[in-house]
Amino acid sequence: MAVEQPTQPTIGDLIYDKLFHNYVWRSIFRTGYPNTPRNQMLVVATNVFLHLHPTRIHRTHVKITHTYCLGGLTFFMFLGLTVTGILLMFYYVPSVDRAYLDIQNIQTNVQFGQLMRNMHRWMAHAMVILVFLHMLRVFYTGAYKPPREFNWVVGVVLLVLTFLLSFTGYLLPWDQLAFWAITVGTNIAGSAPVLGPKTRFWLLGGFEVGPDALIRFYTLHVIGLPLLAAIFMAVHFWRIRRDGGLARPL
Amino acid sequence: MATVVVARPAARPTPRARDEEVLVWPDLVFVEFISALLFTVLLFLLSYLMNAPLLDEANANVTNDPAKAPWYLLNLQELLLHMNPALAGIVVPTVWLIVLGAFPYFDRSTEGQGRWFADVNSVKNTVFSFMVGWWGTLALILWNSGKVALWLKDWFGFSGGDTLAFLERSAALKDPSVVPWPDWASSIPYLWFNLKILDEGPGAGVTTFQKIDLPTLLVDIGIPAGFMVGFTCLLIFALWKVGWVLTRRDALITLMSGFVGVFLMLTIIGTAFRGPGQDLIWPWDLRTLEGIPGQE
């Protein structure tokens, strides 16, 4: 019976070894390249971003029609909005004198400025639509049922936060569309019984949409609400894991 | 040639939980990566083809007509046209969000989770409830905007005159010529002093925590609230009678699907069918106006 003889390593093997088994790679990733089941599990378990996932998952959950990736895509929109939002913040000053000119400037003088603004706008709309569809997916697959009751409540809070994030961003271009949309929107808030007028005053920093409203909406849009949303998202994702991953038939 | 006979178990053994699992890397991470990539490409393409709208600089002295909230709030703005602002803008969304959050505490069964439309009647229940919400909302909007009365007049020569003016809009019921309201009805005191809780700001007028205006209360709050709660209960009751709603889960499916129908119809009407003065117009007449996202 022939015994398999060790073969000479090929050039490819040598390059692979140099790339993924060297001291620096190991110091960063701990595991080798994820091409064996062991390394594939280790890479998920030892990476701060990937360890949101378990190392193994029920096979029905990777089927695209199970979730349509709607929750993940909503989170992805949030990340994309953060990136494009930071780029826009480099050029935008939230003052009544400058806001509109800055937007024009972003569109005409800044390299890829128009593209960044467009991306930010359409991603924001996409996030609102995706989060709504995600809610419908969770509802129609009965995924809110025990033990996931509270995560559904957290999801409802995140739905509201998504609307608020989008709404506060709407004023920032300081054009007629923004101004009157926020006037209408805050008038709706102002119609609340008893607390309405105070709420509207608090939102706008005055009785009408002006410089104080702009700075309030800006602050809420770029730091207040994203922070709050990030906290609720952390709870939301953590509880998915704690409650046993995605819902599936018992 | 020898035939090997292998003893087979009579029934297929249930697979172990571990056998049903796949590795997250690559099976799930790959799906996530592809969907993220797809959306990135699609959004780049959309951003390349379509610019974000930017109108003239904000000017408090030049009113946009129609002045519209962002599209996802236009459902509330549409409701505002038909009822008391506090009811439409605050009470309805607040109550709905609380009801929505309470879903899992109402339906505590663990059956049928993790599968699309797992319950027996869920598909027909969803489609039917959606349709009722969708068409019912359209009918109510057309009625309350006077369109139904207009068509009745144009097509059948039917005119209700003053006494049937409520066929044109519910607000006509407030008019003493339509309903003979007694004088005292519009000012029924329920407090012996004028309660002023919070300063409502300049121009807000006298606070009204002292008297009830019954016709206004009835028309702006009573009728719409009655319609919203009554129709919902009626729908669930009717579906229970025909045997489509058997469990709490079924009732929630009816509620949610009806809501989606109503929500979409309100949003679509508010976005595409409301022109200057919030009159109903066709979307192609609206396209020439400013203020529609994506139209420059």
Coordinates of C-alpha atoms in Angstrom, one line a residue, chain B:
Chain B
M1 CA -20.9 -9.3 -7.9
A2 CA -21.9 -9.3 -4.3
T3 CA -24.8 -7.2 -3.1
V4 CA -24.3 -5.5 0.2
V5 CA -27.4 -5.3 2.3
V6 CA -27.4 -2.6 4.8
A7 CA -29.9 -2.6 7.6
R8 CA -31.8 0.7 7.5
P9 CA -33.8 2.1 10.5
A10 CA -37.5 2.0 9.9
A11 CA -37.9 5.8 10.2
R12 CA -35.4 8.5 9.6
P13 CA -34.0 9.6 12.9
T14 CA -34.5 13.2 13.9
P15 CA -31.4 15.1 13.0
R16 CA -29.4 16.4 15.9
A17 CA -29.6 20.2 16.5
R18 CA -26.0 20.5 15.6
D19 CA -26.5 18.8 12.3
E20 CA -29.1 21.5 11.4
E21 CA -26.6 24.3 11.9
V22 CA -24.2 26.0 9.5
L23 CA -21.2 28.2 10.1
V24 CA -21.8 31.9 10.3
W25 CA -18.6 32.4 8.4
P26 CA -19.0 32.0 5.5
D27 CA -22.8 31.1 5.2
L28 CA -24.3 34.2 6.9
V29 CA -21.5 36.7 6.6
F30 CA -21.5 36.1 2.8
V31 CA -25.2 36.8 2.5
E32 CA -24.8 40.0 4.6
F33 CA -21.9 41.1 2.6
I34 CA -23.7 40.6 -0.7
S35 CA -26.8 42.5 0.4
A36 CA -24.8 45.4 1.8
L37 CA -22.8 45.5 -1.5
L38 CA -26.1 45.4 -3.5
F39 CA -27.6 48.3 -1.5
T40 CA -24.4 50.3 -1.7
V41 CA -24.4 49.9 -5.5
L42 CA -28.1 50.7 -5.8
L43 CA -27.8 53.8 -3.7
F44 CA -24.7 55.0 -5.6
L45 CA -26.7 54.5 -8.8
L46 CA -29.7 56.4 -7.4
S47 CA -27.5 59.2 -6.1
Y48 CA -25.9 59.4 -9.5
L49 CA -29.2 59.6 -11.3
M50 CA -31.3 61.7 -8.9
N51 CA -30.2 64.8 -6.9
A52 CA -31.5 65.5 -3.4
P53 CA -34.0 68.4 -3.7
L54 CA -32.9 72.0 -2.8
L55 CA -35.4 74.8 -3.2
D56 CA -34.9 78.5 -2.6
E57 CA -33.5 79.6 0.7
A58 CA -35.9 79.4 3.7
N59 CA -38.1 82.4 3.9
A60 CA -40.8 82.7 6.6
N61 CA -42.6 85.3 4.5
V62 CA -43.1 83.2 1.5
T63 CA -45.4 80.3 2.3
N64 CA -45.0 77.1 0.3
D65 CA -48.3 75.9 -1.0
P66 CA -48.8 73.1 -0.4
A67 CA -46.6 73.1 2.7
K68 CA -45.9 69.5 3.4
A69 CA -44.2 67.6 6.2
P70 CA -41.7 64.9 5.3
W71 CA -43.4 62.1 3.4
Y72 CA -43.5 59.7 6.4
L73 CA -45.5 62.2 8.4
L74 CA -47.9 63.0 5.5
N75 CA -50.2 60.3 6.8
L76 CA -50.7 62.4 9.9
Q77 CA -51.0 65.6 7.9
E78 CA -53.7 63.9 5.9
L79 CA -55.5 62.9 9.1
L80 CA -55.3 66.6 10.3
L81 CA -57.6 67.6 7.4
H82 CA -60.4 65.4 8.7
M83 CA -60.3 65.8 12.5
N84 CA -59.2 67.7 15.6
P85 CA -55.5 68.4 15.3
A86 CA -54.6 67.0 18.7
L87 CA -56.5 63.8 17.9
A88 CA -54.9 63.4 14.5
G89 CA -51.4 64.6 15.3
I90 CA -50.8 63.3 18.8
V91 CA -53.5 61.0 20.2
V92 CA -53.8 58.6 17.2
P93 CA -50.0 58.1 16.7
T94 CA -49.3 57.8 20.5
V95 CA -52.1 55.4 21.1
W96 CA -51.1 53.3 18.0
L97 CA -47.4 53.2 19.2
I98 CA -48.5 52.0 22.6
V99 CA -50.8 49.4 21.1
L100 CA -48.0 48.3 18.8
G101 CA -45.6 48.0 21.7
A102 CA -48.2 46.0 23.6
F103 CA -48.6 43.3 20.9
P104 CA -46.4 40.7 22.5
Y105 CA -48.1 41.2 25.8
F106 CA -51.6 40.7 24.3
D107 CA -50.6 37.6 22.2
R108 CA -48.5 35.5 24.5
S109 CA -48.7 32.2 22.6
T110 CA -45.4 30.8 21.3
E111 CA -47.0 28.9 18.4
G112 CA -46.2 29.6 14.8
Q113 CA -43.1 31.8 15.3
G114 CA -40.2 31.9 12.9
R115 CA -42.4 31.1 9.8
W116 CA -44.1 33.5 7.4
F117 CA -47.9 33.4 7.8
A118 CA -47.8 30.3 9.9
D119 CA -51.4 30.4 11.1
V120 CA -54.2 28.8 9.2
N121 CA -56.1 31.9 8.1
S122 CA -53.3 34.4 8.2
V123 CA -52.9 35.0 4.4
K124 CA -56.5 35.6 3.6
N125 CA -56.9 37.5 6.9
T126 CA -53.9 39.8 5.9
V127 CA -55.1 40.4 2.4
F128 CA -58.7 41.1 3.4
S129 CA -57.8 43.4 6.3
F130 CA -55.3 45.3 4.2
M131 CA -58.0 45.8 1.5
V132 CA -60.5 47.0 4.0
G133 CA -58.0 49.5 5.4
W134 CA -56.9 50.6 2.0
W135 CA -60.2 51.0 0.2
G136 CA -62.1 52.1 3.4
T137 CA -59.6 55.0 3.9
L138 CA -59.9 56.0 0.3
A139 CA -63.7 56.0 0.6
L140 CA -63.7 58.1 3.7
I141 CA -61.2 60.6 2.3
L142 CA -63.3 61.0 -0.9
W143 CA -66.5 61.4 1.1
N144 CA -65.1 64.0 3.5
S145 CA -63.4 66.0 0.8
G146 CA -66.8 66.3 -1.0
K147 CA -65.8 64.3 -4.0
V148 CA -68.5 61.7 -3.4
A149 CA -71.2 64.4 -3.3
L150 CA -69.7 66.0 -6.4
W151 CA -69.9 62.7 -8.3
L152 CA -73.4 62.0 -7.1
K153 CA -74.4 65.4 -8.4
D154 CA -72.5 65.2 -11.7
W155 CA -73.5 61.7 -12.6
F156 CA -77.0 61.2 -11.1
G157 CA -78.1 64.8 -10.6
F158 CA -78.5 64.1 -6.9
S159 CA -78.1 67.0 -4.6
G160 CA -78.6 66.8 -0.9
G161 CA -79.1 70.5 -0.5
D162 CA -78.4 72.0 2.9
T163 CA -79.9 69.3 5.0
L164 CA -77.8 66.6 3.5
A165 CA -74.6 68.7 3.4
F166 CA -72.9 66.3 5.7
L167 CA -72.7 64.1 2.6
E168 CA -70.1 66.5 1.4
R169 CA -68.1 66.9 4.5
S170 CA -68.6 65.9 8.1
A171 CA -67.8 69.5 9.3
A172 CA -71.2 70.6 7.9
L173 CA -72.8 68.8 10.9
K174 CA -71.5 71.7 13.1
D175 CA -73.7 74.1 11.2
P176 CA -77.0 75.0 13.0
S177 CA -78.8 75.0 9.6
V178 CA -77.9 71.4 9.1
V179 CA -78.4 70.1 12.6
P180 CA -80.7 72.3 14.9
W181 CA -78.2 72.6 17.7
P182 CA -79.6 74.5 20.7
D183 CA -77.6 77.7 21.7
W184 CA -76.3 76.2 24.9
A185 CA -74.8 73.2 23.1
S186 CA -71.7 75.1 21.9
S187 CA -70.8 76.3 25.3
I188 CA -71.4 73.8 28.1
P189 CA -69.4 74.8 31.2
Y190 CA -67.7 71.9 33.1
L191 CA -65.4 74.0 35.3
W192 CA -66.5 77.1 37.2
F193 CA -63.2 78.9 36.5
N194 CA -61.0 79.2 33.4
L195 CA -58.2 76.7 34.0
K196 CA -54.9 77.9 32.6
I197 CA -52.2 75.2 33.0
L198 CA -49.5 76.4 30.7
D199 CA -48.7 79.6 28.9
E200 CA -49.6 78.8 25.3
G201 CA -47.6 81.7 23.8
P202 CA -48.5 84.9 22.0
G203 CA -51.6 84.8 19.8
A204 CA -52.7 81.5 21.3
G205 CA -55.9 83.1 22.6
V206 CA -57.8 82.2 25.7
T207 CA -57.4 78.7 27.0
T208 CA -60.5 76.7 26.8
F209 CA -60.4 74.4 29.9
Q210 CA -63.8 75.7 31.0
K211 CA -66.4 75.0 28.4
I212 CA -67.2 72.3 25.9
D213 CA -68.3 73.1 22.4
L214 CA -70.5 70.0 21.9
P215 CA -71.0 70.2 18.0
T216 CA -67.3 70.7 17.5
L217 CA -66.3 68.0 20.0
L218 CA -68.7 65.6 18.3
V219 CA -67.7 66.4 14.7
D220 CA -63.9 66.8 15.1
I221 CA -63.3 64.2 17.8
G222 CA -66.4 62.0 18.3
I223 CA -67.1 61.0 14.7
P224 CA -63.5 60.3 13.6
A225 CA -62.6 58.5 16.9
G226 CA -65.8 56.5 16.5
F227 CA -64.9 55.6 13.0
M228 CA -61.4 54.5 13.8
V229 CA -62.3 52.5 16.9
G230 CA -65.7 51.3 15.6
F231 CA -64.5 50.1 12.2
T232 CA -61.6 48.3 13.8
C233 CA -63.8 46.5 16.3
L234 CA -66.4 45.8 13.6
L235 CA -63.8 44.3 11.3
I236 CA -62.4 42.0 14.0
F237 CA -65.9 41.0 15.1
A238 CA -67.0 40.2 11.5
L239 CA -63.9 38.1 10.9
W240 CA -64.4 36.3 14.2
K241 CA -68.0 35.6 13.1
V242 CA -66.9 34.1 9.7
G243 CA -64.2 32.1 11.5
W244 CA -61.1 33.8 10.2
V245 CA -60.1 35.3 13.6
L246 CA -59.9 32.5 16.1
T247 CA -56.9 33.5 18.3
R248 CA -55.4 36.7 19.6
R249 CA -52.7 36.3 17.0
D250 CA -55.4 36.4 14.3
A251 CA -56.8 39.6 15.8
L252 CA -53.4 41.2 15.8
I253 CA -52.9 40.2 12.1
T254 CA -56.2 41.9 11.3
L255 CA -55.2 45.0 13.2
M256 CA -51.7 45.2 11.8
S257 CA -52.8 44.5 8.2
G258 CA -55.7 47.0 8.4
F259 CA -53.2 49.6 9.8
V260 CA -50.8 49.0 6.9
G261 CA -53.6 49.6 4.4
V262 CA -54.7 52.8 6.1
F263 CA -51.1 54.0 6.6
L264 CA -50.1 53.5 3.0
M265 CA -53.3 55.0 1.6
L266 CA -53.0 58.1 3.9
T267 CA -49.3 58.5 3.0
I268 CA -49.9 58.1 -0.8
I269 CA -52.8 60.5 -0.8
G270 CA -50.9 63.0 1.3
T271 CA -47.8 62.7 -0.8
A272 CA -49.1 62.6 -4.4
F273 CA -52.7 63.7 -4.4
R274 CA -52.7 66.9 -2.3
G275 CA -52.1 70.2 -4.1
P276 CA -52.4 73.8 -3.2
G277 CA -54.8 74.5 -0.3
Q278 CA -54.5 70.8 0.4
D279 CA -57.1 70.1 -2.3
L280 CA -57.3 66.7 -3.9
I281 CA -55.6 66.8 -7.3
W282 CA -54.0 64.3 -9.7
P283 CA -50.3 63.6 -9.2
W284 CA -49.5 64.8 -12.8
D285 CA -50.9 68.2 -11.9
L286 CA -48.7 68.2 -8.8
R287 CA -45.5 67.5 -10.6
T288 CA -45.2 71.0 -11.8
L289 CA -45.3 72.4 -8.3
E290 CA -42.3 72.8 -6.0
G291 CA -41.8 70.8 -2.9
I292 CA -42.0 67.3 -4.1
P293 CA -38.9 65.3 -3.1
G294 CA -36.8 64.5 -6.1
Q295 CA -38.5 67.1 -8.4
E296 CA -36.4 70.1 -9.2

